[in-house]
Amino acid sequence: MTMPSTAPSESLSRAWHQEPMLWLVIGIPALTFLAALSTAYIAYQGSDPVVGQQRRSDDVTIHHDPARDVAAARWGVSASASLNQQQLTVHLNAGGAPAPTSLVAIISSTERAQADQLITLSRIGPNTFSGPTRALLSGHWRIELTPTNRAWRLVGDNTALDEKILRPQGLP
């Protein structure tokens, strides 16, 4: 006489939630989905703030330096900039500031950081400076002008590639 084996009947009677292979098939994608959601939440909550107009990146550091704007206002420095697709021309009124031999212009896009340009402007006349630019795309451009010793700073926003008056930041 033979005894019936109970091993096959035990595996058939096991509930679905007790099957280890099922938890591998469901568990790994479920944990991956939860990890993606938590990563997205952390990225959203820990995002960096937008850099304001008076802050600018110099290599790695971002600093706020209103002293250069105050110096430009105190000396009465002003300028008009004419910007086309290949050339930036600046007519400078140095006021009481020492007349610079060259200027540095930063043309930055508010929409595309990779399009920003740093241009050294050479003197081509008594109060006129000029330097070449790369082709500019349409959009909103910010022009910052400073002498090479960074004693003062003028800024202007430009939506069209035409003549723009540059003033110290924060002045009308």
PDB file of N, CA, C and O in Angstrom, residues 82-89 107 117 119-121 130-137 161:
ATOM      1  N   SER A  82      25.299 100.591 -28.991  1.00  0.00           N
ATOM      2  CA  SER A  82      24.658 100.195 -30.233  1.00  0.00           C
ATOM      3  C   SER A  82      25.122  98.780 -30.546  1.00  0.00           C
ATOM      4  O   SER A  82      26.314  98.524 -30.670  1.00  0.00           O
ATOM      5  N   LEU A  83      24.167  97.882 -30.661  1.00  0.00           N
ATOM      6  CA  LEU A  83      24.479  96.475 -30.813  1.00  0.00           C
ATOM      7  C   LEU A  83      23.867  95.952 -32.094  1.00  0.00           C
ATOM      8  O   LEU A  83      22.677  96.116 -32.332  1.00  0.00           O
ATOM      9  N   ASN A  84      24.711  95.381 -32.960  1.00  0.00           N
ATOM     10  CA  ASN A  84      24.177  94.704 -34.138  1.00  0.00           C
ATOM     11  C   ASN A  84      24.692  93.274 -34.125  1.00  0.00           C
ATOM     12  O   ASN A  84      25.270  92.834 -33.146  1.00  0.00           O
ATOM     13  N   GLN A  85      24.537  92.549 -35.198  1.00  0.00           N
ATOM     14  CA  GLN A  85      24.876  91.130 -35.209  1.00  0.00           C
ATOM     15  C   GLN A  85      26.377  90.844 -35.098  1.00  0.00           C
ATOM     16  O   GLN A  85      26.758  89.773 -34.678  1.00  0.00           O
ATOM     17  N   GLN A  86      27.228  91.785 -35.478  1.00  0.00           N
ATOM     18  CA  GLN A  86      28.669  91.508 -35.419  1.00  0.00           C
ATOM     19  C   GLN A  86      29.466  92.492 -34.572  1.00  0.00           C
ATOM     20  O   GLN A  86      30.649  92.311 -34.388  1.00  0.00           O
ATOM     21  N   GLN A  87      28.865  93.561 -34.074  1.00  0.00           N
ATOM     22  CA  GLN A  87      29.640  94.621 -33.442  1.00  0.00           C
ATOM     23  C   GLN A  87      28.856  95.257 -32.293  1.00  0.00           C
ATOM     24  O   GLN A  87      27.669  95.512 -32.404  1.00  0.00           O
ATOM     25  N   LEU A  88      29.558  95.544 -31.199  1.00  0.00           N
ATOM     26  CA  LEU A  88      29.026  96.337 -30.098  1.00  0.00           C
ATOM     27  C   LEU A  88      29.834  97.625 -30.060  1.00  0.00           C
ATOM     28  O   LEU A  88      31.058  97.598 -29.952  1.00  0.00           O
ATOM     29  N   THR A  89      29.160  98.756 -30.199  1.00  0.00           N
ATOM     30  CA  THR A  89      29.810 100.059 -30.154  1.00  0.00           C
ATOM     31  C   THR A  89      29.239 100.837 -28.977  1.00  0.00           C
ATOM     32  O   THR A  89      28.024 100.910 -28.818  1.00  0.00           O
ATOM     33  N   ILE A 107      27.397  90.526 -22.409  1.00  0.00           N
ATOM     34  CA  ILE A 107      26.081  90.466 -23.034  1.00  0.00           C
ATOM     35  C   ILE A 107      25.490  89.121 -22.626  1.00  0.00           C
ATOM     36  O   ILE A 107      26.026  88.068 -22.968  1.00  0.00           O
ATOM     37  N   GLN A 117      28.046  86.346 -23.730  1.00  0.00           N
ATOM     38  CA  GLN A 117      29.330  86.717 -24.328  1.00  0.00           C
ATOM     39  C   GLN A 117      30.072  87.699 -23.424  1.00  0.00           C
ATOM     40  O   GLN A 117      29.463  88.579 -22.827  1.00  0.00           O
ATOM     41  N   ILE A 119      33.035  90.440 -23.872  1.00  0.00           N
ATOM     42  CA  ILE A 119      33.694  91.138 -24.973  1.00  0.00           C
ATOM     43  C   ILE A 119      34.599  92.229 -24.408  1.00  0.00           C
ATOM     44  O   ILE A 119      34.179  93.004 -23.546  1.00  0.00           O
ATOM     45  N   THR A 120      35.817  92.311 -24.899  1.00  0.00           N
ATOM     46  CA  THR A 120      36.715  93.420 -24.564  1.00  0.00           C
ATOM     47  C   THR A 120      36.567  94.463 -25.662  1.00  0.00           C
ATOM     48  O   THR A 120      36.746  94.177 -26.845  1.00  0.00           O
ATOM     49  N   LEU A 121      36.222  95.680 -25.247  1.00  0.00           N
ATOM     50  CA  LEU A 121      36.011  96.774 -26.196  1.00  0.00           C
ATOM     51  C   LEU A 121      37.249  97.654 -26.223  1.00  0.00           C
ATOM     52  O   LEU A 121      37.726  98.105 -25.185  1.00  0.00           O
ATOM     53  N   SER A 130      34.674  99.868 -29.197  1.00  0.00           N
ATOM     54  CA  SER A 130      34.011  98.898 -30.061  1.00  0.00           C
ATOM     55  C   SER A 130      34.670  97.534 -29.924  1.00  0.00           C
ATOM     56  O   SER A 130      35.856  97.429 -29.619  1.00  0.00           O
ATOM     57  N   GLY A 131      33.861  96.482 -30.158  1.00  0.00           N
ATOM     58  CA  GLY A 131      34.376  95.119 -30.121  1.00  0.00           C
ATOM     59  C   GLY A 131      33.449  94.182 -30.860  1.00  0.00           C
ATOM     60  O   GLY A 131      32.257  94.443 -30.997  1.00  0.00           O
ATOM     61  N   PRO A 132      34.004  93.083 -31.374  1.00  0.00           N
ATOM     62  CA  PRO A 132      33.190  92.132 -32.144  1.00  0.00           C
ATOM     63  C   PRO A 132      32.323  91.261 -31.245  1.00  0.00           C
ATOM     64  O   PRO A 132      32.694  90.944 -30.120  1.00  0.00           O
ATOM     65  N   THR A 133      31.162  90.882 -31.759  1.00  0.00           N
ATOM     66  CA  THR A 133      30.261  89.969 -31.054  1.00  0.00           C
ATOM     67  C   THR A 133      29.959  88.771 -31.943  1.00  0.00           C
ATOM     68  O   THR A 133      30.079  88.851 -33.161  1.00  0.00           O
ATOM     69  N   ARG A 134      29.557  87.690 -31.313  1.00  0.00           N
ATOM     70  CA  ARG A 134      29.028  86.558 -32.069  1.00  0.00           C
ATOM     71  C   ARG A 134      27.591  86.892 -32.439  1.00  0.00           C
ATOM     72  O   ARG A 134      26.979  87.792 -31.878  1.00  0.00           O
ATOM     73  N   ALA A 135      27.041  86.169 -33.364  1.00  0.00           N
ATOM     74  CA  ALA A 135      25.660  86.396 -33.790  1.00  0.00           C
ATOM     75  C   ALA A 135      24.719  86.250 -32.594  1.00  0.00           C
ATOM     76  O   ALA A 135      24.846  85.324 -31.799  1.00  0.00           O
ATOM     77  N   LEU A 136      23.810  87.193 -32.467  1.00  0.00           N
ATOM     78  CA  LEU A 136      22.846  87.185 -31.372  1.00  0.00           C
ATOM     79  C   LEU A 136      21.487  86.732 -31.884  1.00  0.00           C
ATOM     80  O   LEU A 136      21.046  87.155 -32.946  1.00  0.00           O
ATOM     81  N   LEU A 137      20.855  85.884 -31.103  1.00  0.00           N
ATOM     82  CA  LEU A 137      19.510  85.453 -31.439  1.00  0.00           C
ATOM     83  C   LEU A 137      18.507  86.476 -30.925  1.00  0.00           C
ATOM     84  O   LEU A 137      18.828  87.287 -30.062  1.00  0.00           O
ATOM     85  N   LEU A 161      17.844  94.874 -31.048  1.00  0.00           N
ATOM     86  CA  LEU A 161      19.258  95.118 -31.312  1.00  0.00           C
ATOM     87  C   LEU A 161      19.443  96.524 -31.864  1.00  0.00           C
ATOM     88  O   LEU A 161      19.872  96.732 -32.978  1.00  0.00           O
TER      89      LEU A 161
END
